[in-house]
Amino acid sequence: MEMRLMKMLNKGKLILLSLAIAIGCSKVPVTGRKQLDIVPNSQVLALAKSEYNEFLRTNKVVNNTSQAEEVERVGRNIANAVEVYLKREKQTKLLEGYNWQFNLVEDQQVNAWCMPGGKVVVFTGIMPIAQSEAGLATVMGHEIAHAVARHGNERMSQGLTAQLGGVALDVALSSKPNETRNLFMAAYGVGANVGILLPYSRLQESEADRIGLIFMSMAGYDPTEAINFWERMEKASQGGQPPEFLSTHPSHKTRIEELKKQLPEALKYYNQSVSKR
C-alpha cells in the first residue's frame, strides 16, 4: 500500500513538473529561442538585489576614478541601447523591475557579471585587457545580454529541476536556503565565490555574443573591436590557467570565427547609431 502511494506521489510530482515546464517557457530576444523559465521574476529580482548589495558590502568597490567612471558610462550607454531595442521589438516586459547599477570592484580576477535587474560588476583585473571603451563594451554587452536573455533564469530553472527536485523557488529558499543561494550565485555567473560554477551552454554563449554585439553597436561602439578584445583574451590565457571570464566559454578560435560571421548584422546597427549623431 505504501509503495503504491509513493508511486502515485512521485507520478504526481512528475505531472506537476511537466506542467510547470510546459507553462514556464519564454523567448530569447533577437534569436527567438524558447527556453525553460519556471522561476518567478519578482522573486529572482528580490534575490538579486539582496545578493548584489551583500557582494558590494563585502568587496572593495572602486569609486571616483577614471576607470569607475568608464564602467558607469559604458554601462549606461548599453542600458539605453537595450531599452531602445526592446521597445522597438515590443519586448519591454523583459526589463520589468530593472534598476541598472554598474560597479567596478577591486579584484585581479579577469571577470565580469550581470545579475537580473541590471546589477553589473566589472573586476579591475579585466580592465587592462579591455583597453578601451569599445573593449569594455564588449565585456559588458556580453554579460548584460546574458541577463536580458534570462540565461541565468534558465539555468536556475534547470538547477531547481535537477538538483532540488523541481520545487518552487520560494519553497527551495525556505527549506534549503544555503543550497538555493549557491545555486543562484552559480546560475548567474558569480560561482567562483561559492566554490561551484554552472557553465553557460555553448548555445547560451553564442546567443550572448550575438545579442551583446548588437547592444554595443546600438550604443555607438564599433563591433569590430570585439574581435580585437577576444584576441587579447586569447593571449592572456596562453601558458596558464584561463581567466575566470573564459573558464566556461567556447574556444577562442570558435568564438572569434562566429563573431566574424555576426559582424555584418552588428555593423548595420552601428552604422545607424553613428548616422544619428
Coordinates of C-alpha atoms in Angstrom, one line a residue:
M1 CA 0.0 0.0 0.0
E2 CA 2.8 2.4 1.0
M3 CA 4.7 1.6 -2.2
R4 CA 1.7 2.3 -4.3
L5 CA 1.1 5.6 -2.5
M6 CA 4.8 6.6 -3.1
K7 CA 4.5 5.8 -6.8
M8 CA 1.3 7.9 -7.0
L9 CA 3.0 10.8 -5.3
N10 CA 6.1 10.6 -7.5
K11 CA 3.9 10.4 -10.6
G12 CA 2.0 13.4 -9.3
K13 CA 5.3 15.3 -8.9
L14 CA 6.3 14.4 -12.4
I15 CA 3.0 15.6 -13.8
L16 CA 3.2 18.9 -11.9
L17 CA 6.8 19.4 -13.1
S18 CA 5.9 18.6 -16.7
L19 CA 3.1 21.2 -16.5
A20 CA 5.4 23.8 -15.0
I21 CA 7.9 23.2 -17.8
A22 CA 5.2 23.4 -20.4
I23 CA 3.9 26.6 -19.0
G24 CA 7.2 28.1 -18.0
C25 CA 8.7 28.9 -21.4
S26 CA 9.8 32.3 -22.6
K27 CA 11.6 33.5 -25.8
V28 CA 15.1 34.9 -26.0
P29 CA 15.3 38.3 -27.7
V30 CA 17.0 38.5 -31.1
T31 CA 17.2 34.7 -31.6
G32 CA 13.6 33.8 -30.6
R33 CA 14.7 30.6 -29.0
K34 CA 12.2 29.1 -26.5
Q35 CA 13.7 28.5 -23.1
L36 CA 12.7 26.9 -19.7
D37 CA 11.9 29.6 -17.2
I38 CA 9.9 28.5 -14.2
V39 CA 11.3 31.0 -11.6
P40 CA 9.0 34.0 -10.8
N41 CA 10.8 37.1 -11.9
S42 CA 9.7 39.1 -8.9
Q43 CA 11.5 36.5 -6.6
V44 CA 14.6 36.4 -8.8
L45 CA 14.8 40.3 -8.8
A46 CA 14.4 40.4 -5.0
L47 CA 17.1 37.8 -4.5
A48 CA 19.4 39.5 -7.0
K49 CA 19.1 42.9 -5.2
S50 CA 19.9 41.2 -1.8
E51 CA 22.9 39.2 -3.1
Y52 CA 24.2 42.2 -5.1
N53 CA 24.1 44.5 -2.1
E54 CA 25.8 41.8 0.0
F55 CA 28.5 41.4 -2.6
L56 CA 29.2 45.1 -2.7
R57 CA 29.2 45.3 1.1
T58 CA 31.8 42.5 1.3
N59 CA 34.1 43.6 -1.6
K60 CA 36.1 46.7 -2.3
V61 CA 34.1 48.9 -4.7
V62 CA 36.2 51.4 -6.7
N63 CA 34.7 54.9 -6.7
N64 CA 35.7 58.3 -8.2
T65 CA 38.4 57.0 -10.6
S66 CA 38.5 57.3 -14.4
Q67 CA 38.0 53.5 -14.7
A68 CA 35.0 53.6 -12.4
E69 CA 33.5 56.4 -14.4
E70 CA 34.2 54.5 -17.6
V71 CA 32.3 51.5 -16.3
E72 CA 29.4 53.6 -15.4
R73 CA 29.4 55.5 -18.7
V74 CA 29.7 52.4 -20.9
G75 CA 27.1 50.6 -18.8
R76 CA 24.6 53.5 -19.1
N77 CA 25.1 53.6 -22.9
I78 CA 24.5 49.9 -23.3
A79 CA 21.5 50.0 -21.0
N80 CA 20.0 52.8 -23.1
A81 CA 20.6 50.7 -26.2
V82 CA 18.9 47.7 -24.6
E83 CA 15.8 49.8 -23.7
V84 CA 15.6 51.2 -27.3
Y85 CA 16.0 47.8 -28.8
L86 CA 13.4 46.0 -26.6
K87 CA 10.9 48.9 -27.0
R88 CA 11.2 48.6 -30.8
E89 CA 10.7 44.8 -30.6
K90 CA 7.8 45.2 -28.1
Q91 CA 9.7 43.2 -25.5
T92 CA 10.0 45.8 -22.8
K93 CA 8.4 43.3 -20.3
L94 CA 11.8 41.7 -20.1
L95 CA 13.0 44.8 -18.3
E96 CA 10.2 45.0 -15.7
G97 CA 11.8 45.6 -12.3
Y98 CA 15.2 46.6 -13.7
N99 CA 17.2 49.2 -11.8
W100 CA 20.5 49.4 -13.5
Q101 CA 23.7 49.5 -11.4
F102 CA 27.3 49.4 -12.6
N103 CA 30.2 48.9 -10.2
L104 CA 33.9 48.4 -10.6
V105 CA 35.3 46.1 -7.9
E106 CA 38.9 45.8 -6.9
D107 CA 39.8 42.2 -7.8
Q108 CA 42.5 40.7 -10.0
Q109 CA 40.0 38.2 -11.4
V110 CA 39.7 38.7 -15.2
N111 CA 35.9 38.6 -14.9
A112 CA 32.6 40.5 -15.0
W113 CA 29.0 39.5 -14.5
C114 CA 25.4 40.8 -14.6
M115 CA 22.6 39.7 -12.2
P116 CA 18.9 40.0 -13.0
G117 CA 17.6 43.6 -12.8
G118 CA 20.7 45.0 -14.4
K119 CA 23.1 44.5 -11.5
V120 CA 26.6 44.7 -13.1
V121 CA 30.0 44.1 -11.6
V122 CA 33.3 44.5 -13.5
F123 CA 36.5 43.4 -11.9
T124 CA 39.6 45.6 -12.2
G125 CA 41.5 42.6 -13.5
I126 CA 39.7 42.7 -16.8
M127 CA 40.3 46.4 -17.5
P128 CA 43.9 46.0 -18.9
I129 CA 42.6 43.6 -21.4
A130 CA 39.6 45.7 -22.3
Q131 CA 42.0 48.6 -23.0
S132 CA 39.3 50.9 -24.5
E133 CA 35.6 51.8 -24.1
A134 CA 34.8 49.5 -27.0
G135 CA 36.7 46.6 -25.4
L136 CA 34.8 47.3 -22.1
A137 CA 31.5 47.5 -24.1
T138 CA 32.3 44.0 -25.5
V139 CA 32.6 42.6 -22.0
M140 CA 29.6 44.5 -20.5
G141 CA 27.4 44.0 -23.6
H142 CA 28.0 40.2 -23.4
E143 CA 27.2 40.0 -19.7
I144 CA 24.1 42.2 -20.0
A145 CA 23.0 40.1 -22.9
H146 CA 23.1 37.0 -20.6
A147 CA 20.8 38.8 -18.1
V148 CA 18.4 40.2 -20.7
A149 CA 18.2 36.8 -22.4
R150 CA 17.4 35.4 -18.9
H151 CA 20.1 32.7 -19.3
G152 CA 20.5 32.8 -15.5
N153 CA 16.8 32.2 -15.1
E154 CA 17.1 29.3 -17.5
R155 CA 20.0 27.8 -15.6
M156 CA 18.2 28.4 -12.3
S157 CA 15.2 26.6 -13.6
Q158 CA 17.3 23.7 -14.7
G159 CA 19.1 23.6 -11.4
L160 CA 15.8 23.6 -9.4
T161 CA 14.6 20.8 -11.6
A162 CA 17.8 18.7 -11.5
Q163 CA 19.3 19.5 -8.0
L164 CA 16.4 20.4 -5.8
G165 CA 13.7 18.2 -7.3
G166 CA 11.8 20.8 -9.2
V167 CA 10.5 22.6 -6.2
A168 CA 9.3 26.2 -6.4
L169 CA 11.9 28.9 -5.7
D170 CA 10.2 30.2 -2.5
V171 CA 10.0 26.6 -1.2
A172 CA 13.6 26.0 -2.0
L173 CA 14.6 29.2 -0.3
S174 CA 12.8 28.3 2.9
S175 CA 13.7 24.6 3.0
K176 CA 17.3 24.7 1.6
P177 CA 18.4 28.3 1.8
N178 CA 22.2 27.7 1.5
E179 CA 21.9 25.3 -1.4
T180 CA 19.4 27.6 -3.2
R181 CA 21.7 30.7 -2.6
N182 CA 24.7 28.8 -4.0
L183 CA 22.6 27.6 -7.0
F184 CA 21.5 31.2 -7.6
M185 CA 25.1 32.6 -7.4
A186 CA 26.4 29.9 -9.7
A187 CA 23.5 30.3 -12.2
Y188 CA 24.2 34.0 -12.6
G189 CA 27.9 33.6 -13.0
V190 CA 29.1 34.5 -9.5
G191 CA 30.1 30.9 -8.8
A192 CA 33.8 31.5 -8.1
N193 CA 32.8 32.9 -4.7
V194 CA 30.8 29.8 -3.6
G195 CA 33.0 27.1 -5.0
I196 CA 30.7 25.9 -7.8
L197 CA 30.1 27.2 -11.3
L198 CA 27.3 26.2 -13.7
P199 CA 28.8 26.7 -17.2
Y200 CA 26.7 28.6 -19.7
S201 CA 26.0 26.3 -22.6
R202 CA 27.6 26.8 -26.0
L203 CA 24.2 27.9 -27.2
Q204 CA 23.8 30.5 -24.5
E205 CA 27.3 31.8 -25.1
S206 CA 26.6 32.1 -28.8
E207 CA 23.4 34.0 -28.0
A208 CA 25.1 36.3 -25.6
D209 CA 27.8 37.1 -28.2
R210 CA 25.3 37.9 -30.9
I211 CA 23.0 39.9 -28.6
G212 CA 25.8 41.7 -26.9
L213 CA 27.3 42.6 -30.2
I214 CA 24.0 44.2 -31.3
F215 CA 23.7 46.1 -27.9
M216 CA 27.2 47.5 -28.1
S217 CA 26.7 48.5 -31.7
M218 CA 23.5 50.3 -30.9
A219 CA 25.3 52.1 -28.1
G220 CA 27.8 53.5 -30.6
Y221 CA 30.7 51.2 -30.1
D222 CA 32.4 49.6 -33.1
P223 CA 31.6 45.9 -33.1
T224 CA 34.9 45.1 -34.9
E225 CA 36.6 45.9 -31.6
A226 CA 35.0 42.8 -30.2
I227 CA 37.3 40.7 -32.3
N228 CA 40.3 42.6 -31.0
F229 CA 39.2 42.1 -27.5
W230 CA 38.8 38.3 -27.8
E231 CA 42.2 38.1 -29.4
R232 CA 43.7 39.8 -26.4
M233 CA 41.8 37.4 -24.1
E234 CA 43.3 34.5 -26.1
K235 CA 46.8 35.9 -25.5
A236 CA 46.0 36.4 -21.8
S237 CA 45.1 32.8 -21.3
Q238 CA 48.1 31.3 -23.1
G239 CA 50.6 29.4 -21.0
G240 CA 48.5 29.3 -17.8
Q241 CA 45.1 29.0 -16.2
P242 CA 42.4 30.6 -18.3
P243 CA 40.8 33.7 -16.8
E244 CA 37.6 33.2 -14.9
F245 CA 35.8 35.0 -17.7
L246 CA 36.9 32.3 -20.1
S247 CA 36.6 29.2 -17.9
T248 CA 33.3 28.1 -19.2
H249 CA 33.4 29.7 -22.7
P250 CA 33.9 28.2 -26.1
S251 CA 37.5 28.1 -27.6
H252 CA 38.9 31.4 -28.7
K253 CA 39.1 30.3 -32.3
T254 CA 35.5 29.2 -32.4
R255 CA 34.2 32.4 -30.7
I256 CA 36.2 34.7 -33.0
E257 CA 35.1 32.9 -36.1
E258 CA 31.4 33.1 -35.0
L259 CA 31.8 36.8 -34.2
K260 CA 33.2 37.5 -37.6
K261 CA 30.1 35.9 -39.1
Q262 CA 27.9 38.1 -36.9
L263 CA 29.7 41.4 -37.7
P264 CA 27.6 42.3 -40.8
E265 CA 24.4 42.2 -38.8
A266 CA 26.0 44.2 -35.9
L267 CA 27.5 46.8 -38.3
K268 CA 24.1 47.7 -39.6
Y269 CA 23.1 48.7 -36.1
Y270 CA 26.4 50.5 -35.6
N271 CA 26.1 52.5 -38.8
Q272 CA 22.6 53.5 -37.9
S273 CA 23.8 54.7 -34.4
V274 CA 26.6 56.7 -36.0
S275 CA 24.4 58.3 -38.6
K276 CA 22.1 59.7 -35.8
R277 CA 25.0 61.5 -34.0

